[in-house]
XYZ file of C-alpha atoms in Angstrom:
740
model
C -0.521 0.504 -0.257
C 1.442 3.206 -0.864
C 0.410 6.868 0.340
C -0.149 9.210 -3.129
C -1.492 12.768 -3.418
C -3.832 11.498 -5.882
C -5.652 9.658 -5.239
C -4.941 5.894 -7.750
C -6.126 3.824 -10.682
C -7.848 0.352 -8.341
C -5.602 -1.772 -10.228
C -4.622 -0.268 -13.926
C -0.982 -1.807 -13.594
C -1.470 -4.958 -12.873
C -4.050 -6.727 -15.246
C -3.707 -10.479 -14.009
C -6.428 -12.530 -14.888
C -7.745 -15.141 -11.235
C -6.819 -18.072 -11.284
C -9.672 -18.157 -8.763
C -12.694 -16.067 -9.027
C -13.704 -15.609 -5.278
C -10.818 -14.342 -4.650
C -12.110 -11.580 -6.433
C -14.037 -10.519 -3.316
C -10.411 -9.737 -1.455
C -9.836 -7.354 -4.365
C -12.892 -5.991 -4.185
C -13.090 -5.462 0.243
C -9.131 -4.028 -0.386
C -10.394 -1.588 -2.966
C -13.586 -0.118 -1.303
C -11.792 0.028 2.237
C -9.195 2.376 0.362
C -12.156 4.359 -0.823
C -14.207 4.296 2.122
C -11.306 5.621 3.748
C -10.307 8.303 0.579
C -13.819 9.469 1.263
C -13.316 10.714 4.570
C -11.933 13.454 6.089
C -12.071 12.645 9.180
C -9.269 9.995 9.141
C -5.795 11.164 7.297
C -6.751 14.613 5.388
C -4.983 16.153 2.473
C -3.376 12.040 1.536
C -4.803 9.342 -0.494
C -3.581 5.618 0.173
C -2.983 4.031 -3.075
C -2.212 -0.190 -3.827
C -0.776 -2.650 -5.522
C -1.609 -5.482 -5.806
C 0.768 -8.605 -6.926
C -0.220 -12.355 -7.410
C 1.708 -14.638 -5.634
C 0.449 -18.021 -8.524
C 0.031 -20.458 -4.755
C 4.189 -20.095 -4.712
C 6.242 -18.659 -1.877
C 9.027 -18.520 -4.851
C 7.217 -15.540 -6.600
C 6.637 -13.419 -4.502
C 10.897 -12.646 -4.068
C 10.575 -11.231 -7.129
C 7.732 -8.989 -6.059
C 9.492 -8.267 -3.193
C 12.116 -6.677 -4.919
C 9.450 -4.560 -6.323
C 8.101 -2.983 -3.364
C 11.669 -1.646 -2.798
C 11.955 -0.483 -6.190
C 10.697 2.810 -8.147
C 7.426 1.639 -9.578
C 8.151 -0.093 -12.886
C 11.782 -0.084 -12.540
C 13.915 -2.760 -10.888
C 15.996 -0.366 -9.252
C 16.559 -2.041 -5.333
C 17.406 0.851 -3.184
C 16.089 3.731 -5.496
C 12.677 5.478 -5.280
C 12.611 9.365 -7.760
C 8.348 9.117 -7.380
C 7.885 10.390 -3.924
C 4.067 10.283 -4.883
C 4.208 6.663 -5.023
C 5.777 5.902 -1.401
C 5.545 2.277 -0.034
C 4.588 2.084 4.056
C 2.753 -1.292 4.420
C 2.269 -4.625 2.819
C -0.738 -6.617 3.838
C 0.148 -9.869 2.730
C -1.998 -12.774 1.359
C -3.994 -15.841 2.289
C -1.130 -18.602 2.403
C 1.228 -17.775 5.050
C 4.383 -17.618 3.104
C 3.345 -14.665 1.728
C 1.832 -13.375 4.506
C 5.405 -12.028 6.001
C 4.771 -8.040 7.316
C 1.304 -7.074 7.948
C -0.930 -9.991 7.991
C -4.628 -10.775 7.341
C -3.964 -15.004 7.023
C -2.154 -17.544 8.242
C 1.443 -16.588 10.858
C 4.693 -17.767 9.447
C 6.590 -19.867 11.196
C 8.739 -17.916 13.501
C 11.887 -17.963 15.454
C 14.454 -16.496 17.648
C 16.422 -16.360 14.238
C 14.258 -13.946 12.234
C 14.863 -10.430 12.574
C 13.398 -7.816 11.667
C 9.885 -8.600 11.288
C 7.533 -6.122 12.401
C 3.625 -8.072 11.600
C -0.078 -7.484 12.899
C -2.006 -11.034 12.482
C -5.248 -9.765 11.791
C -6.739 -13.795 12.584
C -6.829 -15.014 16.253
C -4.396 -17.245 17.724
C -4.322 -20.194 15.549
C -3.880 -22.698 19.065
C -7.518 -21.643 19.769
C -8.954 -23.015 16.995
C -7.199 -25.737 17.150
C -8.781 -26.124 21.249
C -12.778 -25.127 19.301
C -12.018 -28.705 16.593
C -10.888 -30.614 19.861
C -14.011 -29.166 21.786
C -16.163 -29.715 19.352
C -14.274 -34.505 18.772
C -14.334 -34.314 22.348
C -18.834 -32.972 22.821
C -19.722 -36.384 20.371
C -17.470 -38.448 21.097
C -14.981 -38.881 17.996
C -11.971 -40.130 19.019
C -10.751 -41.317 16.072
C -10.011 -39.051 13.019
C -7.316 -38.625 10.378
C -5.997 -35.469 9.423
C -5.179 -34.452 5.368
C -2.712 -31.184 5.151
C -0.379 -29.460 3.089
C 3.973 -31.279 2.870
C 4.650 -27.294 3.790
C 5.795 -25.950 6.783
C 2.248 -24.903 7.009
C 1.403 -27.892 8.063
C 4.395 -29.361 9.391
C 3.172 -26.743 12.152
C -0.211 -27.912 12.293
C -0.125 -31.607 13.232
C 3.253 -29.951 15.892
C 0.743 -28.205 17.538
C -2.514 -30.840 17.026
C -1.372 -33.824 17.508
C 0.466 -33.760 21.174
C -2.575 -31.832 21.861
C -5.277 -34.046 20.626
C -3.901 -37.666 22.393
C -3.734 -35.665 25.627
C -7.180 -35.437 25.024
C -7.497 -38.602 24.557
C -7.859 -38.754 20.748
C -5.904 -40.179 18.027
C -5.235 -40.643 14.815
C -5.991 -43.115 11.986
C -3.714 -41.696 9.253
C -2.220 -38.760 8.245
C -2.209 -37.720 4.857
C -0.258 -34.892 3.236
C -1.256 -33.055 -0.084
C 1.770 -31.708 -2.440
C 1.762 -27.605 -2.743
C 0.231 -26.563 -6.043
C 2.621 -24.677 -8.389
C 2.741 -23.569 -11.760
C 4.479 -25.982 -14.065
C 3.730 -29.358 -11.747
C 2.779 -32.331 -13.809
C -0.709 -32.611 -12.746
C -0.560 -36.000 -13.196
C 0.892 -37.732 -10.798
C -0.588 -34.943 -8.107
C -3.621 -36.547 -9.468
C -2.036 -40.344 -8.748
C -0.859 -39.558 -5.660
C -4.429 -38.258 -4.580
C -6.209 -41.149 -5.518
C -4.029 -43.658 -3.180
C -4.687 -40.964 -0.320
C -8.608 -40.680 -1.827
C -8.724 -44.506 -0.956
C -6.628 -45.482 2.288
C -9.394 -41.773 4.164
C -12.341 -44.465 2.362
C -11.026 -47.641 3.469
C -9.872 -45.640 7.297
C -12.625 -46.914 9.989
C -12.527 -42.605 11.188
C -15.578 -41.422 10.064
C -13.919 -37.634 11.096
C -11.652 -36.378 9.036
C -9.787 -32.787 9.429
C -8.534 -30.961 7.315
C -6.222 -28.641 7.159
C -4.687 -26.176 4.267
C -4.795 -22.908 2.300
C -7.063 -21.293 0.636
C -6.542 -23.248 -2.389
C -6.636 -26.708 -0.755
C -10.895 -26.705 -2.019
C -10.076 -26.740 -5.046
C -7.742 -29.767 -4.549
C -10.225 -31.744 -2.488
C -12.783 -30.820 -4.633
C -11.164 -33.629 -6.941
C -11.893 -36.527 -4.453
C -15.152 -37.920 -5.469
C -13.520 -38.637 -8.891
C -10.080 -39.384 -7.440
C -9.460 -43.342 -7.310
C -7.689 -47.042 -8.293
C -10.811 -48.969 -8.353
C -13.372 -49.423 -10.631
C -16.177 -48.479 -8.621
C -16.235 -45.321 -7.165
C -18.817 -43.366 -4.758
C -19.921 -40.257 -4.421
C -19.257 -40.125 -0.783
C -15.708 -40.498 0.713
C -18.566 -41.453 4.595
C -16.800 -38.564 7.002
C -17.631 -35.852 8.793
C -16.181 -33.491 7.777
C -14.461 -30.681 9.670
C -11.860 -28.311 7.847
C -10.091 -25.125 9.194
C -10.360 -21.820 8.466
C -8.279 -20.595 6.326
C -9.570 -23.055 3.932
C -11.867 -20.887 1.774
C -14.696 -22.941 -0.121
C -13.234 -22.075 -3.416
C -13.680 -23.390 -7.287
C -10.955 -23.417 -10.011
C -12.884 -22.083 -13.166
C -13.049 -25.597 -14.763
C -14.627 -27.264 -12.151
C -17.749 -24.339 -12.944
C -19.775 -27.544 -12.910
C -18.801 -29.859 -10.663
C -20.780 -31.386 -8.251
C -20.746 -30.005 -4.263
C -22.698 -32.719 -2.406
C -19.268 -33.815 -0.971
C -18.933 -31.068 0.680
C -22.969 -31.627 2.422
C -22.133 -32.219 5.924
C -18.992 -30.421 5.824
C -18.134 -28.406 9.270
C -15.914 -25.078 8.434
C -14.027 -23.502 11.566
C -14.030 -19.857 9.748
C -13.030 -16.753 11.007
C -15.499 -14.271 11.841
C -17.348 -11.201 9.806
C -19.371 -9.219 9.817
C -22.089 -6.460 7.862
C -20.516 -3.473 6.019
C -22.913 -0.859 5.173
C -22.562 -0.162 1.195
C -20.458 -3.411 0.286
C -23.472 -4.617 -1.227
C -24.271 -0.989 -3.627
C -20.659 -1.458 -4.491
C -20.722 -4.829 -5.367
C -24.168 -4.176 -7.074
C -22.232 -0.787 -8.476
C -19.969 -3.693 -11.230
C -20.393 -3.046 -14.230
C -17.832 -5.040 -16.581
C -19.071 -2.493 -19.421
C -17.273 -0.019 -17.761
C -14.028 -1.386 -16.185
C -12.443 1.800 -16.276
C -9.997 2.367 -12.903
C -10.245 -2.049 -12.677
C -8.388 -4.683 -14.487
C -9.198 -7.400 -12.553
C -13.029 -6.815 -13.329
C -13.864 -8.396 -17.209
C -10.715 -10.899 -16.264
C -13.373 -12.009 -13.372
C -16.678 -11.581 -15.291
C -15.469 -14.135 -18.144
C -14.113 -17.074 -16.103
C -16.932 -16.621 -13.412
C -20.305 -16.158 -15.606
C -18.264 -19.234 -18.785
C -18.500 -16.248 -21.060
C -16.605 -14.037 -23.746
C -16.581 -10.089 -24.280
C -16.585 -9.269 -27.806
C -13.093 -8.178 -29.051
C -12.983 -5.942 -32.154
C -9.436 -7.092 -33.196
C -9.783 -11.475 -32.433
C -12.895 -11.086 -35.144
C -15.604 -13.450 -34.107
C -15.869 -15.359 -30.956
C -16.172 -18.415 -30.033
C -18.357 -19.524 -27.219
C -20.871 -17.760 -24.292
C -21.142 -14.364 -25.102
C -20.508 -11.265 -22.036
C -23.709 -8.770 -21.827
C -22.467 -7.344 -19.028
C -26.629 -7.620 -17.464
C -25.372 -10.989 -15.443
C -25.930 -10.745 -12.165
C -22.676 -11.179 -9.286
C -25.769 -12.694 -6.424
C -26.972 -15.834 -9.472
C -23.163 -17.254 -8.808
C -22.681 -20.562 -6.863
C -20.633 -19.579 -3.082
C -16.921 -21.122 -4.877
C -17.058 -18.809 -7.171
C -18.604 -15.806 -5.409
C -20.527 -14.687 -1.975
C -22.659 -11.485 -1.446
C -21.812 -10.374 2.505
C -18.207 -10.491 3.379
C -15.819 -13.603 4.104
C -13.675 -13.678 7.360
C -10.494 -13.424 4.728
C -12.446 -10.665 3.181
C -13.677 -9.039 6.266
C -9.669 -9.023 7.400
C -7.951 -7.786 3.927
C -10.524 -4.991 4.795
C -10.102 -4.667 8.656
C -6.048 -4.249 7.552
C -6.775 -1.397 5.643
C -7.799 -0.047 8.679
C -5.930 -0.380 9.961
C -2.683 0.762 9.278
C -5.204 3.658 7.879
C -5.882 4.873 11.589
C -2.165 4.188 12.714
C -0.861 6.512 9.817
C -3.444 9.124 11.440
C -3.127 8.377 14.796
C 1.361 8.462 14.341
C 0.879 12.180 11.847
C -1.501 13.166 15.262
C 1.525 12.223 17.087
C -0.251 10.468 19.593
C -2.259 6.344 20.014
C -5.759 6.834 21.242
C -7.835 3.795 21.956
C -5.028 1.495 21.578
C -6.312 -1.230 20.514
C -9.263 -0.313 18.758
C -9.546 1.526 15.876
C -12.707 3.793 13.724
C -14.861 3.410 10.928
C -16.380 6.762 10.249
C -16.290 7.484 14.017
C -17.544 4.350 14.837
C -15.238 1.944 17.204
C -14.975 -1.504 15.921
C -12.647 -4.213 16.992
C -9.630 -5.802 14.723
C -9.154 -8.239 16.515
C -11.432 -11.338 15.045
C -12.705 -14.483 16.518
C -13.208 -18.654 15.638
C -16.910 -19.292 14.872
C -17.805 -22.592 13.089
C -20.186 -22.273 10.578
C -22.181 -25.385 9.641
C -23.457 -26.854 6.413
C -27.400 -26.267 5.970
C -27.338 -30.575 5.869
C -25.328 -30.966 8.871
C -28.119 -30.706 11.428
C -29.664 -34.099 9.448
C -26.508 -35.190 10.211
C -25.379 -35.160 14.224
C -28.952 -35.490 14.624
C -28.040 -39.540 13.610
C -24.725 -39.371 15.887
C -22.012 -40.958 13.924
C -19.266 -42.854 15.354
C -15.894 -42.644 15.485
C -13.999 -44.627 17.757
C -11.378 -47.171 16.933
C -13.228 -49.305 20.255
C -16.379 -49.397 21.281
C -16.190 -48.285 24.882
C -15.875 -51.436 27.085
C -19.375 -52.416 29.270
C -19.078 -51.742 33.022
C -17.226 -54.937 34.561
C -14.040 -54.671 31.816
C -10.965 -52.239 31.413
C -8.791 -51.143 28.284
C -6.252 -53.139 26.891
C -3.821 -51.594 24.439
C -3.679 -53.517 21.219
C 0.016 -54.344 20.486
C 1.456 -52.046 17.587
C -1.369 -49.755 17.479
C -3.076 -46.152 19.125
C -4.132 -45.810 22.420
C -7.691 -45.060 20.569
C -7.656 -49.125 19.598
C -7.829 -51.476 22.755
C -9.782 -55.271 23.274
C -11.924 -54.734 26.188
C -10.615 -57.160 29.405
C -12.988 -58.760 32.434
C -12.239 -57.594 35.777
C -11.513 -59.787 37.820
C -14.808 -61.473 40.519
C -14.507 -58.503 43.467
C -13.072 -54.992 41.519
C -14.765 -52.837 39.400
C -13.848 -51.423 36.056
C -12.701 -47.352 36.148
C -12.842 -48.447 32.138
C -9.050 -48.243 32.336
C -8.176 -50.350 35.333
C -9.522 -52.577 37.694
C -10.095 -51.158 41.238
C -10.756 -53.422 44.672
C -13.809 -52.199 46.311
C -11.688 -52.556 49.663
C -13.054 -54.262 52.459
C -16.896 -52.649 53.478
C -17.460 -52.115 49.914
C -18.429 -54.867 47.034
C -19.082 -54.211 43.323
C -22.531 -54.021 41.752
C -23.764 -56.362 39.085
C -22.139 -54.939 36.666
C -18.920 -54.468 38.645
C -19.120 -50.557 37.757
C -19.961 -49.009 41.257
C -19.217 -49.400 44.761
C -22.058 -50.645 47.284
C -21.655 -50.661 51.050
C -21.559 -54.078 52.747
C -24.892 -54.255 55.217
C -24.225 -56.059 58.530
C -25.222 -58.801 59.540
C -25.282 -61.997 61.350
C -26.567 -65.096 62.635
C -29.490 -63.838 65.171
C -32.276 -64.751 66.801
C -35.191 -63.267 64.090
C -34.480 -65.437 61.100
C -35.723 -68.405 60.290
C -33.436 -70.853 60.594
C -32.167 -69.279 64.216
C -35.830 -69.595 65.613
C -35.182 -73.326 64.070
C -32.338 -73.753 66.765
C -33.828 -71.373 69.369
C -36.969 -73.741 68.810
C -35.062 -77.457 69.337
C -32.653 -75.923 72.142
C -35.567 -74.941 74.045
C -36.825 -78.113 73.412
C -34.004 -79.709 74.778
C -33.403 -78.112 77.762
C -37.262 -78.683 78.434
C -36.421 -82.422 78.798
C -33.677 -82.985 80.058
C -35.275 -80.771 83.535
C -38.633 -83.277 82.993
C -35.749 -85.978 82.759
C -34.333 -84.296 86.048
C -37.194 -84.070 88.331
C -38.635 -87.577 87.185
C -34.957 -88.992 88.305
C -35.495 -87.245 92.096
C -38.351 -88.093 91.855
C -37.585 -90.859 92.030
C -34.337 -91.744 93.572
C -35.320 -93.862 95.861
C -36.096 -96.987 93.340
C -33.585 -99.357 92.225
C -32.906 -98.743 89.018
C -32.227 -94.876 89.763
C -29.813 -95.905 92.898
C -28.438 -97.979 90.401
C -24.544 -97.400 89.422
C -24.729 -94.119 91.146
C -27.299 -91.641 91.508
C -24.746 -89.024 92.138
C -23.406 -89.227 89.059
C -26.287 -89.727 86.206
C -27.643 -85.684 88.392
C -24.542 -84.386 87.984
C -24.875 -85.587 84.113
C -28.481 -84.124 83.456
C -27.240 -80.873 84.801
C -23.866 -80.796 82.599
C -26.262 -82.322 80.018
C -29.030 -79.211 80.784
C -26.130 -76.933 81.050
C -24.559 -77.909 77.479
C -27.969 -77.222 75.716
C -27.818 -73.726 77.786
C -24.210 -72.845 75.968
C -25.513 -73.504 72.497
C -27.806 -70.412 73.110
C -24.242 -68.058 73.297
C -23.764 -68.936 69.389
C -26.900 -67.577 68.734
C -26.905 -63.162 68.916
C -24.745 -60.502 67.619
C -21.659 -61.089 69.239
C -20.840 -58.836 72.354
C -17.222 -59.068 74.151
C -18.977 -62.002 77.169
C -20.383 -64.352 75.000
C -17.220 -64.733 73.438
C -14.923 -65.343 76.204
C -17.787 -67.935 77.076
C -19.003 -69.541 74.148
C -15.952 -71.446 73.801
C -14.705 -72.243 77.038
C -18.157 -72.500 78.661
C -19.013 -75.465 76.002
C -15.569 -77.069 76.720
C -15.609 -77.187 80.116
C -19.274 -78.108 80.502
C -19.058 -80.577 77.677
C -15.787 -81.994 80.239
C -17.381 -82.655 82.907
C -20.636 -84.311 80.626
C -17.942 -87.004 78.868
C -16.034 -87.352 82.549
C -19.665 -88.256 84.270
C -19.759 -90.457 81.401
C -16.040 -92.571 81.746
C -16.289 -92.366 85.520
C -19.633 -94.054 85.067
C -18.273 -96.529 82.940
C -15.446 -97.103 85.067
C -17.375 -97.658 88.219
C -19.080 -99.835 86.812
C -15.898 -102.098 86.000
C -14.572 -102.168 88.681
C -17.866 -102.910 90.555
C -17.790 -106.039 88.903
C -14.946 -106.644 89.883
C -15.294 -105.468 93.249
C -17.492 -108.633 93.924
C -15.476 -111.237 93.134
C -13.960 -112.814 96.061
C -10.452 -112.158 97.756
C -10.971 -108.834 95.526
C -8.647 -105.942 97.532
C -10.217 -103.458 95.124
C -13.333 -103.499 97.630
C -12.397 -100.843 100.682
C -11.057 -98.385 97.173
C -14.447 -98.367 96.255
C -16.710 -95.050 98.221
C -17.490 -91.695 96.909
C -14.347 -90.710 97.608
C -12.987 -92.333 94.318
C -15.821 -90.915 92.704
C -14.844 -87.831 92.693
C -11.266 -88.169 93.135
C -11.619 -89.183 89.183
C -14.367 -86.951 88.294
C -12.355 -83.739 89.425
C -9.366 -85.345 87.207
C -11.544 -85.274 83.905
C -12.173 -82.281 84.253
C -9.325 -79.898 86.223
C -7.259 -80.534 82.647
C -10.202 -79.216 80.780
C -10.449 -76.354 83.258
C -6.313 -75.912 82.565
C -6.470 -75.885 79.174
C -9.329 -73.426 79.437
C -7.526 -70.789 81.775
C -4.775 -70.166 79.894
C -6.770 -70.038 76.704
C -7.793 -66.958 78.083
C -5.202 -66.123 79.685
C -2.605 -66.118 76.911
C -5.080 -65.958 73.795
C -8.969 -64.651 74.698
C -11.350 -65.269 71.970
C -13.207 -61.099 70.776
C -15.703 -60.390 68.841
C -14.427 -59.507 65.120
C -15.985 -59.105 61.657
C -15.308 -61.593 58.738
C -15.143 -59.229 55.571
C -14.678 -62.201 53.025
C -16.725 -64.852 53.101
C -20.002 -63.323 51.723
C -19.097 -61.357 49.098
C -22.448 -58.500 49.827
C -22.070 -58.389 53.593
C -19.322 -58.083 56.955
C -21.010 -60.634 59.198
C -20.208 -60.934 62.598
C -18.478 -63.096 64.116
C -16.462 -64.881 67.815
C -12.543 -65.178 66.118
C -10.973 -68.476 69.030
C -8.065 -65.631 69.148
C -5.503 -69.318 69.184
C -7.004 -71.913 66.742
C -4.242 -74.529 68.444
C -5.946 -73.862 71.936
C -9.865 -74.326 70.023
C -8.084 -78.307 68.629
C -6.736 -78.750 72.544
C -9.923 -78.908 74.149
C -12.126 -80.102 71.509
C -9.891 -82.526 70.550
C -9.206 -83.589 75.092
C -12.472 -84.245 74.685
C -12.281 -86.036 72.144
C -10.463 -87.795 73.812
C -12.120 -88.215 77.077
C -14.837 -89.696 74.761
C -13.344 -92.167 73.557
C -11.505 -93.693 76.140
C -15.400 -94.130 77.362
C -15.884 -95.603 74.406
C -13.540 -98.259 74.537
C -13.954 -99.023 78.282
C -17.882 -99.193 77.475
C -17.419 -102.017 75.308
C -15.104 -103.573 76.674
C -17.635 -103.980 79.738
C -21.243 -104.211 77.908
C -21.372 -107.750 78.267
C -20.956 -107.647 82.392
C -23.910 -109.757 84.310
C -25.885 -107.230 85.136
C -29.848 -106.006 84.766
C -29.390 -102.045 84.889
C -25.944 -102.483 82.976
C -25.645 -99.220 81.710
C -22.038 -100.230 79.837
C -24.498 -101.026 76.255
C -25.951 -97.693 76.623
C -22.899 -95.807 77.449
C -20.993 -97.278 74.210
C -23.960 -96.226 72.058
C -23.644 -93.205 73.292
C -20.663 -92.884 72.908
C -20.832 -93.905 69.643
C -23.050 -91.199 68.410
C -20.905 -88.543 70.549
C -17.769 -89.165 68.322
C -19.029 -89.331 64.639
C -20.741 -85.835 65.518
C -17.307 -84.678 66.567
C -15.590 -86.328 63.853
C -17.596 -84.909 61.449
C -17.721 -81.616 63.114
C -13.707 -80.654 61.693
C -13.853 -81.149 58.908
C -17.756 -79.575 58.431
C -15.493 -76.386 60.366
C -13.334 -76.086 58.446
C -14.572 -75.722 55.555
C -18.142 -73.802 56.186
C -17.716 -69.972 56.359
C -19.884 -66.609 57.292
C -22.150 -66.589 59.813
C -23.775 -70.301 59.102
C -20.453 -71.762 60.854
C -21.932 -71.615 64.266
C -24.477 -73.835 62.523
C -22.431 -76.585 62.300
C -21.276 -75.665 65.708
C -24.270 -75.386 67.401
C -25.697 -78.621 65.560
C -23.010 -80.973 66.640
C -23.776 -79.982 70.738
C -27.129 -80.722 70.142
C -26.875 -83.780 68.237
C -24.238 -85.036 70.630
C -25.542 -83.877 73.951
C -29.257 -85.036 72.469
C -27.287 -88.411 71.885
C -26.095 -89.090 75.680
C -29.167 -88.056 76.477
C -31.024 -90.110 74.613
C -28.750 -93.895 74.835
C -28.571 -93.569 78.665
C -31.334 -92.059 80.111
C -34.607 -93.238 77.801
C -34.165 -97.219 79.082
C -34.396 -95.908 82.822
C -37.487 -93.640 81.703
C -39.033 -96.407 80.199
C -39.023 -98.932 82.067
C -39.864 -96.356 85.183
C -42.806 -94.435 83.905
C -44.154 -97.575 81.147
C -42.911 -101.162 83.032
C -42.391 -100.110 87.332
C -42.824 -103.844 87.917
C -39.345 -103.930 86.508
C -37.745 -101.952 88.774
C -37.611 -103.990 91.529
C -34.494 -105.069 93.599
C -34.661 -108.730 92.466
C -34.040 -107.489 88.905
C -30.869 -105.730 90.016
C -28.901 -109.123 89.585
C -28.541 -111.153 86.323
C -28.818 -115.323 87.709
C -26.406 -116.514 85.534
C -25.648 -120.363 84.959
């Protein structure tokens, strides 16, 4: 842009034809802005802005010559030599592509580093990082984590990848493919480009990614328009079946030869674009363009012929082949790929760039910079810095409602975790079920902890309920009923024997041992109640120790009875010296000696490692079982083993004495009772070890009831039968069995 003392023509010195007709709007935006400023007496009075337009032909190499022209007198390629003070260069507005935007920019910023000195530029677009963050937000909103991307094979494309790949990867988005488009340049082999494009198109179609992020230069859309027609296969579908997201630098443009190409390929695409605004007077300025009188506009006829596919008559050429341009064609009838009546984001940046230069010069000439960061147009303030917008195609609403998926692997079901496939991106994974007792958070399997358990689908933890073997549950009620019934029966038997204590059958075999045995059996039944209900410190201390000691008393009574029967029989033989030892003293001594050893074991147990209330977190998946911990399992089995020892000795002695000639010989009944007792407690050990949870105590309660009932039934029911139903047998003459 240069300052002239007179208004300059808008492009008489540059008569290049536009390859892309849509770019003509940028020229008109530049022209309109310069005209608007020159017509405003409040901006740069006594000065006139003029401009020169140079075409880069889509390559940065052509800008080298332009750079020399900018620092030379117009029309003379003599560097650093100026003889025309009316054309003084004061600013450069860069092109649409970053490689030609080196000083004052309205397109992408060039790649900068510390080794790039002396550059003074102002970027008319917001930071590209904000646009990429917006694309990422869009992807995450729809759950598109498996995408492909297409970039230009240049520095701008590399910069895009360097910024986007790590940013997207950190948020869980990964790439199925990354394709690079060869740069468009004059003289490039089009056949080679189309062959590469065909391979690229087929690879994109074959990919499982349903979202394509496209980044490129302003002309890249013309390359994308080849996609429906490129393939190495015989049958080609028009659509590639992908959601296309286009960055702001890519404009919806067409070359002239693409005029009649179908645009259905881009329906449903999303485009990030630079925010624009309606500029008063611009529509009227467009409608005023007249190709029949193109004074001061050397681009208009070239644009008109390319856009409307017609030719203006030329007397020098003679007959014209093709459609004749009448000049009455309407710009609003052109497709959007060729021309838009509303100001596009890129054209709006051109317009703002011109105003920024003018207002900066005006501020400098006024020796003050007011409203820093803001410029005014016609006295109204406006913000130069633009914002990003997302422009959705009119068909995109229908497409997004269907919510297309674009993931490498489906989300893992609850209760399973991800396992990344070897050699694949992290978005591609297999789903492995979590072990029992663990929940999944998509990436890992985690235990719930002791006080919680996994839900049915193993996706969250549920607090465990506290439980114990109580009186309220069905089994507890049944066992409590049998315990009370057994206690009542034992008490009735004891009362019956107490009532008939003078009868021969009660006196036989030491009635004091009989009473002791019945009382100990009654207490055995009652101690089973200690195993039902919520465990407490006292009940835990008494459960096993009381059971062990009381049962030892009962078995010791049985053993003493058996031993006394054997000793009594031998003492009746003539000349036996044992008779003098028979009596209560021997009975009590033998009974106490058997009981005291078990008492010593229980006291040692309580002194060293007593039982205590505990909770079982593992036996039941959904419950915390309150129980009594034995403290020392060794002491528990010592007490149980001693009971087994007494029972086995009693069984063997009773078995040997079962045929002694006594009408009321208890040995055979004791043999059966000890057989039941030993069978119950031998089966108790494996059952106790294999049972878990609150039903562990039911095994012990059942063993107590079964063994105690066995002693009661086998020893006392025959005597009760005689007392109640056969009283004629309860006489002294029947005490001695006569033998031959």
